[in-house]
GROMACS .gro file of C-alpha atoms in nm:
model
  132
    1UNK     CA    1 -10.382   2.330  20.997
    2UNK     CA    2 -10.403   2.614  20.940
    3UNK     CA    3 -10.378   2.756  21.265
    4UNK     CA    4 -10.520   3.132  21.228
    5UNK     CA    5 -10.388   3.373  21.497
    6UNK     CA    6 -10.547   3.723  21.493
    7UNK     CA    7 -10.390   4.012  21.670
    8UNK     CA    8 -10.580   4.322  21.719
    9UNK     CA    9 -10.554   4.662  21.887
   10UNK     CA   10 -10.770   4.700  22.212
   11UNK     CA   11 -10.900   5.009  22.050
   12UNK     CA   12 -11.101   4.790  21.820
   13UNK     CA   13 -11.321   4.618  22.086
   14UNK     CA   14 -11.619   4.771  21.994
   15UNK     CA   15 -11.588   4.744  21.619
   16UNK     CA   16 -11.501   4.401  21.573
   17UNK     CA   17 -11.747   4.091  21.555
   18UNK     CA   18 -11.485   3.841  21.605
   19UNK     CA   19 -11.709   3.532  21.617
   20UNK     CA   20 -11.844   3.636  21.271
   21UNK     CA   21 -11.502   3.709  21.135
   22UNK     CA   22 -11.391   3.360  21.247
   23UNK     CA   23 -11.668   3.199  21.097
   24UNK     CA   24 -11.598   3.345  20.761
   25UNK     CA   25 -11.237   3.259  20.786
   26UNK     CA   26 -11.299   2.914  20.863
   27UNK     CA   27 -11.558   2.887  20.586
   28UNK     CA   28 -11.306   3.015  20.349
   29UNK     CA   29 -11.021   2.793  20.448
   30UNK     CA   30 -11.267   2.490  20.411
   31UNK     CA   31 -11.385   2.608  20.082
   32UNK     CA   32 -11.026   2.619  19.953
   33UNK     CA   33 -11.010   2.247  19.968
   34UNK     CA   34 -10.652   2.277  20.083
   35UNK     CA   35 -10.679   2.243  20.450
   36UNK     CA   36 -10.852   1.945  20.655
   37UNK     CA   37 -11.163   2.072  20.858
   38UNK     CA   38 -11.047   1.896  21.167
   39UNK     CA   39 -10.708   2.071  21.166
   40UNK     CA   40 -10.843   2.431  21.175
   41UNK     CA   41 -10.803   2.647  21.452
   42UNK     CA   42 -10.880   3.032  21.488
   43UNK     CA   43 -10.810   3.244  21.784
   44UNK     CA   44 -10.760   3.601  21.872
   45UNK     CA   45 -10.526   3.798  22.089
   46UNK     CA   46 -10.633   4.143  22.201
   47UNK     CA   47 -10.324   4.353  22.244
   48UNK     CA   48 -10.369   4.606  22.504
   49UNK     CA   49 -10.040   4.781  22.458
   50UNK     CA   50  -9.989   4.878  22.123
   51UNK     CA   51  -9.833   5.177  21.914
   52UNK     CA   52  -9.946   5.234  21.549
   53UNK     CA   53  -9.763   5.492  21.309
   54UNK     CA   54  -9.716   5.821  21.483
   55UNK     CA   55  -9.884   5.710  21.794
   56UNK     CA   56 -10.246   5.840  21.761
   57UNK     CA   57 -10.435   5.652  22.001
   58UNK     CA   58 -10.719   5.619  21.727
   59UNK     CA   59 -10.490   5.397  21.479
   60UNK     CA   60 -10.574   5.059  21.504
   61UNK     CA   61 -10.436   4.721  21.344
   62UNK     CA   62 -10.533   4.374  21.282
   63UNK     CA   63 -10.293   4.115  21.185
   64UNK     CA   64 -10.372   3.744  21.083
   65UNK     CA   65 -10.109   3.488  21.082
   66UNK     CA   66 -10.200   3.146  20.936
   67UNK     CA   67  -9.955   2.867  21.047
   68UNK     CA   68  -9.983   2.569  20.790
   69UNK     CA   69  -9.818   2.227  20.786
   70UNK     CA   70  -9.551   2.176  20.527
   71UNK     CA   71  -9.555   2.008  20.197
   72UNK     CA   72  -9.806   2.198  19.965
   73UNK     CA   73  -9.714   2.355  19.624
   74UNK     CA   74  -9.634   2.714  19.638
   75UNK     CA   75  -9.900   2.796  19.391
   76UNK     CA   76 -10.144   2.614  19.596
   77UNK     CA   77 -10.057   2.812  19.912
   78UNK     CA   78 -10.042   3.131  19.712
   79UNK     CA   79 -10.400   3.065  19.601
   80UNK     CA   80 -10.534   2.978  19.946
   81UNK     CA   81 -10.360   3.273  20.077
   82UNK     CA   82 -10.533   3.524  19.843
   83UNK     CA   83 -10.860   3.382  19.919
   84UNK     CA   84 -10.798   3.421  20.307
   85UNK     CA   85 -10.685   3.787  20.262
   86UNK     CA   86 -10.974   3.859  20.041
   87UNK     CA   87 -11.228   3.761  20.292
   88UNK     CA   88 -11.013   3.896  20.585
   89UNK     CA   89 -11.030   4.225  20.405
   90UNK     CA   90 -11.393   4.213  20.315
   91UNK     CA   91 -11.512   4.141  20.654
   92UNK     CA   92 -11.304   4.425  20.796
   93UNK     CA   93 -11.394   4.680  20.516
   94UNK     CA   94 -11.672   4.845  20.718
   95UNK     CA   95 -11.423   4.917  21.020
   96UNK     CA   96 -11.145   5.037  20.768
   97UNK     CA   97 -11.381   5.289  20.618
   98UNK     CA   98 -11.451   5.446  20.955
   99UNK     CA   99 -11.111   5.474  21.112
  100UNK     CA  100 -10.769   5.472  21.059
  101UNK     CA  101 -10.663   5.095  21.038
  102UNK     CA  102 -10.375   4.871  20.927
  103UNK     CA  103 -10.465   4.499  20.804
  104UNK     CA  104 -10.206   4.264  20.764
  105UNK     CA  105 -10.169   3.887  20.679
  106UNK     CA  106  -9.904   3.632  20.657
  107UNK     CA  107  -9.900   3.254  20.584
  108UNK     CA  108  -9.633   3.071  20.736
  109UNK     CA  109  -9.522   2.718  20.671
  110UNK     CA  110  -9.403   2.519  20.969
  111UNK     CA  111  -9.077   2.312  20.932
  112UNK     CA  112  -9.173   1.970  20.860
  113UNK     CA  113  -8.951   1.787  21.115
  114UNK     CA  114  -9.021   2.037  21.407
  115UNK     CA  115  -9.377   2.058  21.405
  116UNK     CA  116  -9.567   1.825  21.642
  117UNK     CA  117  -9.929   1.761  21.636
  118UNK     CA  118 -10.181   1.523  21.792
  119UNK     CA  119 -10.541   1.536  21.702
  120UNK     CA  120 -10.838   1.317  21.693
  121UNK     CA  121 -11.095   1.579  21.568
  122UNK     CA  122 -11.040   1.426  21.219
  123UNK     CA  123 -11.186   1.082  21.344
  124UNK     CA  124 -11.472   1.291  21.471
  125UNK     CA  125 -11.539   1.467  21.151
  126UNK     CA  126 -11.508   1.139  20.943
  127UNK     CA  127 -11.770   0.968  21.156
  128UNK     CA  128 -12.013   1.245  21.134
  129UNK     CA  129 -11.987   1.230  20.757
  130UNK     CA  130 -12.055   0.846  20.776
  131UNK     CA  131 -12.368   0.895  20.993
  132UNK     CA  132 -12.543   1.127  20.778
   0.00000   0.00000   0.00000
């Protein structure tokens, strides 16, 4: 973990470079040293139906949720959240400067007893590191 889930208004299709944004988010998550590389997932959900503010169809939004595993100190999660939000807003700044836009971010810690995972990507990454 984290799993980054980005929801965005459909009127941003021509303004967002989602692969580049995701590359920056993943690099930032890795650079925090808080999250295992093999647990990072990033995906986008285009919201065709949306209403922002007073309903002007030019208003737009992007909201990022990061779901993380439980057990880290609050200060550690806060520092990681600050870094992710900084990267997120910097990447979106050119769009924000051109149009009316709401940018949001939330980091959610998943319940330790009701969060299930099965992942062998960690093994692949460890093998890649040992082969170099």
